[in-house]
PDB file of C-alpha atoms in Angstrom:
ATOM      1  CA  UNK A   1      11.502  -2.810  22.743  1.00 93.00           C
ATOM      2  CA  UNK A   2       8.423  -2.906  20.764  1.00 98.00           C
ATOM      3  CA  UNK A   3       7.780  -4.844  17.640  1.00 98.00           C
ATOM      4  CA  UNK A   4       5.956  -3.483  14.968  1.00 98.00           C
ATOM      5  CA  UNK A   5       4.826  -4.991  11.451  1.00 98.00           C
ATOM      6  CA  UNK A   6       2.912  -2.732   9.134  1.00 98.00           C
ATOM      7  CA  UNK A   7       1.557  -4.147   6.142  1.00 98.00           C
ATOM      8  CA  UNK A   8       1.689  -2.107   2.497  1.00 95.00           C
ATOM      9  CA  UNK A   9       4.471   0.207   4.374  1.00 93.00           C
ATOM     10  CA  UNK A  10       6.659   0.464   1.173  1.00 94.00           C
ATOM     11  CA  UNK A  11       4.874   4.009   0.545  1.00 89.00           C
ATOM     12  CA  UNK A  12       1.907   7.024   2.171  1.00 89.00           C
ATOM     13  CA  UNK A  13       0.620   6.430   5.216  1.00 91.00           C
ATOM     14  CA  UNK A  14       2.319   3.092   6.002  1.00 93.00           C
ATOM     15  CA  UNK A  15       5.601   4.166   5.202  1.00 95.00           C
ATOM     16  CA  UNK A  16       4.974   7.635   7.490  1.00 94.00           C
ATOM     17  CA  UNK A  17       3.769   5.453  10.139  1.00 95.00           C
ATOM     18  CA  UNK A  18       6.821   3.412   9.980  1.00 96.00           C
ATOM     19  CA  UNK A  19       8.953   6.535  10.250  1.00 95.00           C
ATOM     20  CA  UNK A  20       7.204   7.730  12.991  1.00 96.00           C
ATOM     21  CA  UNK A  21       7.060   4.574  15.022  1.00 98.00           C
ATOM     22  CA  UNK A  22      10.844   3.866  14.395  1.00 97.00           C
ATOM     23  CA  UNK A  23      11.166   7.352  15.733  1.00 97.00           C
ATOM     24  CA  UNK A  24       9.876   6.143  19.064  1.00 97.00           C
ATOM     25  CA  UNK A  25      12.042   3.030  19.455  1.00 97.00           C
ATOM     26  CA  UNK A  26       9.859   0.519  17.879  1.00 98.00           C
ATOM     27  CA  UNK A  27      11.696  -2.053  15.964  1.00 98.00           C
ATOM     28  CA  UNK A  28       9.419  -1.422  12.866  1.00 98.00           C
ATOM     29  CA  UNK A  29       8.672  -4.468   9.715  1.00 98.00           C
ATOM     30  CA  UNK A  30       7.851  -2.970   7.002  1.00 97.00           C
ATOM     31  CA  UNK A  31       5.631  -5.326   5.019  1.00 97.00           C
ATOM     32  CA  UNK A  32       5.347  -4.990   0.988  1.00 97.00           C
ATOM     33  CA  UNK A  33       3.865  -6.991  -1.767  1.00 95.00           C
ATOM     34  CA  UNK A  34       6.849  -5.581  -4.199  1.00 95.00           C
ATOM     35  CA  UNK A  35      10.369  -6.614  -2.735  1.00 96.00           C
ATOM     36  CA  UNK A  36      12.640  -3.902  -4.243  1.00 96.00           C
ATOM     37  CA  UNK A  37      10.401  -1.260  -3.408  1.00 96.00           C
ATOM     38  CA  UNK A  38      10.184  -2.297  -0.145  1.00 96.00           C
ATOM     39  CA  UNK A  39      14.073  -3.325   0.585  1.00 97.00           C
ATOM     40  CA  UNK A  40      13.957   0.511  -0.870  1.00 96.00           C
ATOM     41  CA  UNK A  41      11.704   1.881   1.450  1.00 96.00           C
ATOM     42  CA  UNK A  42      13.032  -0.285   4.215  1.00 97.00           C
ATOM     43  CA  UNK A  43      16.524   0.969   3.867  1.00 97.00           C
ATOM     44  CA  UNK A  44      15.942   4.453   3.381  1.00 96.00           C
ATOM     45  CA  UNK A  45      14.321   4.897   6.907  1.00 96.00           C
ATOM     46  CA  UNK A  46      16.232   1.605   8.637  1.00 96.00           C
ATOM     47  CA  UNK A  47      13.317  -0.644   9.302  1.00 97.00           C
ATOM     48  CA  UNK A  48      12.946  -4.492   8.760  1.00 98.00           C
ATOM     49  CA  UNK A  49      11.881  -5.377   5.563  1.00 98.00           C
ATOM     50  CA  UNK A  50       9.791  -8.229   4.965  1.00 98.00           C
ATOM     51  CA  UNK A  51       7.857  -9.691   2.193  1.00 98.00           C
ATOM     52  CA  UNK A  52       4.067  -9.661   2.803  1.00 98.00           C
ATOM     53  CA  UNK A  53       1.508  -9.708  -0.165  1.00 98.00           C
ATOM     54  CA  UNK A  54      -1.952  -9.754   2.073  1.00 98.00           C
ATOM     55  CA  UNK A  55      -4.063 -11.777  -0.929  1.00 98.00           C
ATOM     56  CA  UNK A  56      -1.259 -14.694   0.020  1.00 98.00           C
ATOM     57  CA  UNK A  57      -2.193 -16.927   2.324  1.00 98.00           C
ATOM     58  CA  UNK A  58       1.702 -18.169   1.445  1.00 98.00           C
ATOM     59  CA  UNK A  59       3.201 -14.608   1.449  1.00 98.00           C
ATOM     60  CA  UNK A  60       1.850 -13.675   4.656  1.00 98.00           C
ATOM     61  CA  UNK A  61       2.358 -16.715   6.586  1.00 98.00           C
ATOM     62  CA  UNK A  62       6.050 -16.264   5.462  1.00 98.00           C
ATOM     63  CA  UNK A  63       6.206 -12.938   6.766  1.00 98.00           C
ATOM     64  CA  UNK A  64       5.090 -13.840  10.239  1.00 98.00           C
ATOM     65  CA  UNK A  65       7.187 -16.721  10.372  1.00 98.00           C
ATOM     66  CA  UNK A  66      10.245 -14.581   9.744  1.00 98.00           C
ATOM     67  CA  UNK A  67       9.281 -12.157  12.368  1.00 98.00           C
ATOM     68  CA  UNK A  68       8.624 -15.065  14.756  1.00 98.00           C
ATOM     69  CA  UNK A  69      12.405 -16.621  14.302  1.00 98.00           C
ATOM     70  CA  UNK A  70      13.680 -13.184  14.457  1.00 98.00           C
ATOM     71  CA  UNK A  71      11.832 -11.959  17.309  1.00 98.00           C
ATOM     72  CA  UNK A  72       9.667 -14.623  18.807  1.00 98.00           C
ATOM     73  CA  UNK A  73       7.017 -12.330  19.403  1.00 98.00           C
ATOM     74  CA  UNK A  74       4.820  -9.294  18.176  1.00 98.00           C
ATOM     75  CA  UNK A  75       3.246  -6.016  19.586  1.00 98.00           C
ATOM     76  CA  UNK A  76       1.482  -3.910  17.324  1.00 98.00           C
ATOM     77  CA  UNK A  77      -0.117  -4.865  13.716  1.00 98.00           C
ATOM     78  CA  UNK A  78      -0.869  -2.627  11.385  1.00 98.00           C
ATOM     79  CA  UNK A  79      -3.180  -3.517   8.753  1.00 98.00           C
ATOM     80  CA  UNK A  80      -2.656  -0.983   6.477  1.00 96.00           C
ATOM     81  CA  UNK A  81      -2.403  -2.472   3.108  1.00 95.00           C
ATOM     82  CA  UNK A  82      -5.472  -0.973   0.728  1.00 94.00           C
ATOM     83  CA  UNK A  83      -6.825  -0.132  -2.415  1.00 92.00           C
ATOM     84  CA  UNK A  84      -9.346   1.683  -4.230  1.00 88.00           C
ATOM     85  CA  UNK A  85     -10.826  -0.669  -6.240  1.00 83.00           C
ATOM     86  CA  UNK A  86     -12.287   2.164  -8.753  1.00 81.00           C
ATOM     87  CA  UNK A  87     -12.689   1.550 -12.654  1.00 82.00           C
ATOM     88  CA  UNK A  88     -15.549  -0.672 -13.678  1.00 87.00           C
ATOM     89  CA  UNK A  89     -17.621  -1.913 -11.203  1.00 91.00           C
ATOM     90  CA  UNK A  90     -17.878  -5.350 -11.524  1.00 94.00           C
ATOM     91  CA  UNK A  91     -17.390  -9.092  -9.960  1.00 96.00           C
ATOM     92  CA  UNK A  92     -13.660  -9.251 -10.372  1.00 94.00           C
ATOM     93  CA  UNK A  93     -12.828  -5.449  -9.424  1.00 95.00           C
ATOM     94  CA  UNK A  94     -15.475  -6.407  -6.508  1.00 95.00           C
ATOM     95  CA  UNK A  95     -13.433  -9.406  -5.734  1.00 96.00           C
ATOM     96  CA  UNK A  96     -10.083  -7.534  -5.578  1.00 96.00           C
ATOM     97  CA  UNK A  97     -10.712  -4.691  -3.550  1.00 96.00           C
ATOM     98  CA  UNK A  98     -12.658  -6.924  -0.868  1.00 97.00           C
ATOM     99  CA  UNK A  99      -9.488  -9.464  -0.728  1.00 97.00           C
ATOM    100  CA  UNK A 100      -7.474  -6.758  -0.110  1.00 97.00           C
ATOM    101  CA  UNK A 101      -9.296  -4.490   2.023  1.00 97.00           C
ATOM    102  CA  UNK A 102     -10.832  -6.965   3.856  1.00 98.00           C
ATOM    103  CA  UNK A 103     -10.023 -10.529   3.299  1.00 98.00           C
ATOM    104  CA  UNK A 104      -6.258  -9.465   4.048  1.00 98.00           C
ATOM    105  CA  UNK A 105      -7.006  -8.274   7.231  1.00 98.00           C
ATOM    106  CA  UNK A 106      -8.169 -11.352   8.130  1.00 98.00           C
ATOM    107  CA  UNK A 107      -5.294 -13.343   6.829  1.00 98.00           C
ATOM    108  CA  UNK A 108      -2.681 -11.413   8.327  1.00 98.00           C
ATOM    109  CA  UNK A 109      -4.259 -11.015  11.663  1.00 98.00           C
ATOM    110  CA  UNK A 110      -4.876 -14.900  11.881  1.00 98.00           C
ATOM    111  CA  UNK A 111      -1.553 -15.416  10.855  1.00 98.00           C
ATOM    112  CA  UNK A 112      -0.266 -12.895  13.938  1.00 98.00           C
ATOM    113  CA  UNK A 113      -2.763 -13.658  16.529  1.00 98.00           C
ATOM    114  CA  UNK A 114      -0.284 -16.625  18.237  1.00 98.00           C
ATOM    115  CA  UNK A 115       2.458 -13.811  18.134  1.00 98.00           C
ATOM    116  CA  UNK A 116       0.249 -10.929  19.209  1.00 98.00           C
ATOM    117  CA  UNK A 117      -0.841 -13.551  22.530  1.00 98.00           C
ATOM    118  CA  UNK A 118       3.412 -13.184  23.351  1.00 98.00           C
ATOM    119  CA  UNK A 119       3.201  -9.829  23.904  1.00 98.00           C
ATOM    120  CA  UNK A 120       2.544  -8.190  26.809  1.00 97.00           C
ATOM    121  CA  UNK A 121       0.575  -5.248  25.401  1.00 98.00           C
ATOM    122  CA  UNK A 122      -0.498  -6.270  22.198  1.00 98.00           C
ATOM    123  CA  UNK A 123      -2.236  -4.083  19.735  1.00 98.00           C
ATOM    124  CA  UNK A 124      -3.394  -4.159  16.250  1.00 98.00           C
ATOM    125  CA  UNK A 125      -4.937  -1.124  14.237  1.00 98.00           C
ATOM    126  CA  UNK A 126      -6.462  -1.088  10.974  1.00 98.00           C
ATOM    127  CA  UNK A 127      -6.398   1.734   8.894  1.00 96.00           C
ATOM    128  CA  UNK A 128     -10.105   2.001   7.727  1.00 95.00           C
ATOM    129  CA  UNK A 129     -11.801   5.072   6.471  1.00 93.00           C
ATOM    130  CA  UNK A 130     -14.750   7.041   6.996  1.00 87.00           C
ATOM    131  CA  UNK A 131     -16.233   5.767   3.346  1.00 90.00           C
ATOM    132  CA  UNK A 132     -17.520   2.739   4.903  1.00 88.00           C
ATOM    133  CA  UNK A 133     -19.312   4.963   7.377  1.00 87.00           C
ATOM    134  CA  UNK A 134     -23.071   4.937   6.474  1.00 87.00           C
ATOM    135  CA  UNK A 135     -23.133   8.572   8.855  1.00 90.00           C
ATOM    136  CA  UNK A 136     -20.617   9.776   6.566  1.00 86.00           C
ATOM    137  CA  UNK A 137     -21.376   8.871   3.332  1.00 88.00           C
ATOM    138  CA  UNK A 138     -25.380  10.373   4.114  1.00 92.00           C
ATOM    139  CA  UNK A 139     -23.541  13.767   5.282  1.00 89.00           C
ATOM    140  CA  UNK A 140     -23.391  16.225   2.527  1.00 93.00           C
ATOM    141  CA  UNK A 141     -21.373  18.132   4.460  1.00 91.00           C
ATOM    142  CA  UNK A 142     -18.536  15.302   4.715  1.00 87.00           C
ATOM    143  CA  UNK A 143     -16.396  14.774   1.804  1.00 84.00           C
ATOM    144  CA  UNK A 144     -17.118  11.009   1.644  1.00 83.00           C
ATOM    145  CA  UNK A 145     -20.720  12.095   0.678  1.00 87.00           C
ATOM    146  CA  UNK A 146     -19.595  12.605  -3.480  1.00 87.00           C
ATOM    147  CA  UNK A 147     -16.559  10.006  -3.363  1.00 85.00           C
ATOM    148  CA  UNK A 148     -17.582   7.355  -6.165  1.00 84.00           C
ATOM    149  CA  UNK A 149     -15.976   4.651  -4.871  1.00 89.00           C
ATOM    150  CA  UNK A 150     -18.387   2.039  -4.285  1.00 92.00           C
ATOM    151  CA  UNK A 151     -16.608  -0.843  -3.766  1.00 95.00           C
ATOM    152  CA  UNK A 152     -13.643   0.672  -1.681  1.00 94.00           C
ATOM    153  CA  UNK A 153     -16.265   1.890   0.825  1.00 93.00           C
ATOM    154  CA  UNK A 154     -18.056  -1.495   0.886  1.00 95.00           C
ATOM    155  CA  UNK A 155     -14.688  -2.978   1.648  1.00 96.00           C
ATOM    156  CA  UNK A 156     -13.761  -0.485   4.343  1.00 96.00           C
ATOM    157  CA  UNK A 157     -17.187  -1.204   6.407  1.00 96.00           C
ATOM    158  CA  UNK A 158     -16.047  -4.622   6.182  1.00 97.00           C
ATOM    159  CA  UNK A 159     -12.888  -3.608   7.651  1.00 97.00           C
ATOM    160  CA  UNK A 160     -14.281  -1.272  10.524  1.00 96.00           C
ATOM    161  CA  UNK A 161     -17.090  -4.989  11.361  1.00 97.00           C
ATOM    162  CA  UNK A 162     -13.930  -7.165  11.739  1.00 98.00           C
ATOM    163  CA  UNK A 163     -12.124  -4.624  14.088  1.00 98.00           C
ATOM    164  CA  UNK A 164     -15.322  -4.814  16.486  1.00 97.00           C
ATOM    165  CA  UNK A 165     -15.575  -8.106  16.307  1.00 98.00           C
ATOM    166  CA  UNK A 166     -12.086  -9.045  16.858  1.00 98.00           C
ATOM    167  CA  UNK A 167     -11.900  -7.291  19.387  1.00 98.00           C
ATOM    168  CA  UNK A 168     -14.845  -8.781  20.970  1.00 98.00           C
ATOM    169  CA  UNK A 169     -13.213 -12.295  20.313  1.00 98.00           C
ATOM    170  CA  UNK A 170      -9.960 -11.644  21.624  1.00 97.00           C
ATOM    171  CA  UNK A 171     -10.696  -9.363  24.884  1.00 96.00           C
ATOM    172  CA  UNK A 172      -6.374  -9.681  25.784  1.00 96.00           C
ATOM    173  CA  UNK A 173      -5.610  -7.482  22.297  1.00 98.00           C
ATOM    174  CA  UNK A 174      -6.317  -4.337  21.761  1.00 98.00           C
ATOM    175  CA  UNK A 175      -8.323  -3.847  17.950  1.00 98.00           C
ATOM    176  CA  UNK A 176      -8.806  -0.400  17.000  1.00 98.00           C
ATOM    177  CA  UNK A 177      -9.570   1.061  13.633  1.00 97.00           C
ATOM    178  CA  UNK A 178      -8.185   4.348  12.320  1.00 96.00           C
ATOM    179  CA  UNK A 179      -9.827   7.024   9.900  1.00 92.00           C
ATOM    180  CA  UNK A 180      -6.097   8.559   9.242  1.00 88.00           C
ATOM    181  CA  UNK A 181      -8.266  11.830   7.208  1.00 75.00           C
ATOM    182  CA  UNK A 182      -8.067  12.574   3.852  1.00 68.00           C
ATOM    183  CA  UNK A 183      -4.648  11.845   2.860  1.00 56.00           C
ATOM    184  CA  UNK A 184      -2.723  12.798  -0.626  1.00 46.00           C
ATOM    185  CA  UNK A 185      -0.983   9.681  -1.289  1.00 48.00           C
ATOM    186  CA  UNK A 186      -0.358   7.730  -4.651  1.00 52.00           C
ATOM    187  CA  UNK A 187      -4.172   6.034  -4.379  1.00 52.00           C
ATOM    188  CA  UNK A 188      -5.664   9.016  -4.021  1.00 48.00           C
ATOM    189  CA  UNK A 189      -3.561  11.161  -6.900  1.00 43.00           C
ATOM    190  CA  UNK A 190      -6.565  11.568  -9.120  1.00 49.00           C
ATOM    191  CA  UNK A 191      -9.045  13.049  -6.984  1.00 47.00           C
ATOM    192  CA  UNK A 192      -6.209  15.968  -5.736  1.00 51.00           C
ATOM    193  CA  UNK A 193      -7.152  16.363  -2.486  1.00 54.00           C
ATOM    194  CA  UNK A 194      -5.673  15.508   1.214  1.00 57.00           C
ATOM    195  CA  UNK A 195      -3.177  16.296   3.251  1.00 53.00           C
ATOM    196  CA  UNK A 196       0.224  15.089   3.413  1.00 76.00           C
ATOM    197  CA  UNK A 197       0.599  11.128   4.737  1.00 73.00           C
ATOM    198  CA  UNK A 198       2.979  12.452   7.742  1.00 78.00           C
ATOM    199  CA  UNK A 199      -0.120  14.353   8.712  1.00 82.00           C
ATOM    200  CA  UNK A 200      -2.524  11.322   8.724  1.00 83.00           C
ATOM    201  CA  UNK A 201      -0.066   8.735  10.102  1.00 90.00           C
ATOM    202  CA  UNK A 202      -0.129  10.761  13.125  1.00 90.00           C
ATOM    203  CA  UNK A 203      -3.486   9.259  14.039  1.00 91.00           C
ATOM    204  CA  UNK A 204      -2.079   5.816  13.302  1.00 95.00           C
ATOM    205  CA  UNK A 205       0.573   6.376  15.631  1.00 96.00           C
ATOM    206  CA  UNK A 206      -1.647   7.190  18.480  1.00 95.00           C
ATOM    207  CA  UNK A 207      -3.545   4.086  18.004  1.00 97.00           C
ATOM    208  CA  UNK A 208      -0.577   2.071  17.921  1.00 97.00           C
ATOM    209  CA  UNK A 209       1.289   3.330  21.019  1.00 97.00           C
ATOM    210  CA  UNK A 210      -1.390   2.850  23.394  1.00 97.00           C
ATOM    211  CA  UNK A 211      -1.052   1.664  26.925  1.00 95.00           C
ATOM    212  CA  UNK A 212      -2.124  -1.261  28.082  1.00 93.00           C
ATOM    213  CA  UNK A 213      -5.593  -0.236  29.597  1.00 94.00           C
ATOM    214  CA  UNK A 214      -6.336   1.456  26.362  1.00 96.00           C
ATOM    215  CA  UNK A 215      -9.928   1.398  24.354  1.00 97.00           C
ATOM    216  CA  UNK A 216     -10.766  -1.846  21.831  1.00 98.00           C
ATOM    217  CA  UNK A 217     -13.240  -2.303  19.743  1.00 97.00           C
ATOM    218  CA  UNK A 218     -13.440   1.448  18.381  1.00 97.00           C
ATOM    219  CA  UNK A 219     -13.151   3.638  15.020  1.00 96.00           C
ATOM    220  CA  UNK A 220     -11.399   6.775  15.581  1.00 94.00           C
ATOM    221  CA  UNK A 221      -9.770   9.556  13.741  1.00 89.00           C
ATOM    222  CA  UNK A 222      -7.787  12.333  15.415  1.00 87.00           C
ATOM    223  CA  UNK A 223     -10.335  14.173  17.630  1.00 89.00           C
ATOM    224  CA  UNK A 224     -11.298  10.650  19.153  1.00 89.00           C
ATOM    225  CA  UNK A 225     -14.215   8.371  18.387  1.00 91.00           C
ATOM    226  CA  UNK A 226     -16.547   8.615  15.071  1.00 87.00           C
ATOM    227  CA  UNK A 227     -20.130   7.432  14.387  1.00 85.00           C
ATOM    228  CA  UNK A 228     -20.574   4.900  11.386  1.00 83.00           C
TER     229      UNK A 228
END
């Protein structure tokens, strides 16, 4: 039985990856800032529900506490919680999006690594994107070349550094991170485009379900490594 927490699951790709992974026999977590939403979202697909705000140092050593009585161990992380951080560009919007996108990750996987070392093929994958790619974002034919979004792709190269170097640091855990494609979920509403979050979980998935000899240290999206 494999245990799974996935942070910001209550909704998009989170919540599709949680389906997905339940789908296989993991015993999924579904971590979420907002409690009814995700006791909601929990429910509806029969997942663990647990509270996890990743700008919480309080929140999310909570949540890993609870998994740890409950299960005494964990096998996959999925750092998936995210935001834009679009609007004004500025020290507090800057400050937001990077301790979400970034500082989070660090908080949460900190606060897993003792549980992570239980397992006996643990993984952790962070959903990053291809914004924080400087190949990507100098490609005019890539659609991350005209996204305005400054800070979120700032945040998301800091996101695809720590994945490297956590996996560098921790050579028994697998650290991958995911560009799940352009994805149509509430965050991404305004600028209509993507396909549907079952679509992009997919890659997720893949990441998370690997066996034990599988690649660390990379940034993928569904046809396999990408530059950045």
């Amino acid at each position: 039985m494999t245990i799974t927490l996935i942070t910001g699951a209550n909704k998009g790709i989170g919540f599709e990856t949680a389906r997905q992974l339940l789908a296989l026999g993991h015993v999924v977590y579904i971590g979420a800032r907002d409690v009814e939403r995700g006791e909601k979202a929990a429910a509806s697909l029969g997942a663990r529900f647990v509270q996890l705000d990743v700008t919480d140092d309080a929140s999310v050593s909570s949540a890993l506490a609870t998994v740890e009585a409950a299960e005494g161990r964990l096998d996959v992380l999925v750092n998936n919680a995210g935001i834009l951080g679009q609007g004004i560009t500025d020290g507090p919007t800057a400050l937001q999006a990077f301790d979400t996108n970034a500082v989070g990750i660090v908080r949460v996987t900190e606060a897993a690594l003792p549980l992570l070392r239980k397992s006996s093929n643990p993984t952790v994958v962070t959903v990053s994107s291809s914004a924080g790619s400087f190949w990507a974002v100098t490609n005019p034919e890539r659609p991350e070349f005209d996204l305005p979004l400054a800070l979120y792709s700032a945040s998301k190269s800091a996101a695809t550094m720590l994945t490297v170097q956590y996996a560098k640091s921790q050579p028994g855990i697998k650290f991958n991170a995911v560009e799940p494609g352009t994805t149509a979920t509430d965050m991404t509403a305004a600028f209509g485009i993507g396909r549907t979050p079952e679509q992009s979980a997919r890659v997720v998935v893949r990441l998370a379900t690997l066996d034990a000899d599988g690649p660390t240290g990379t940034f993928q999206d569904e046809n396999g490594e990408v530059p950045w």
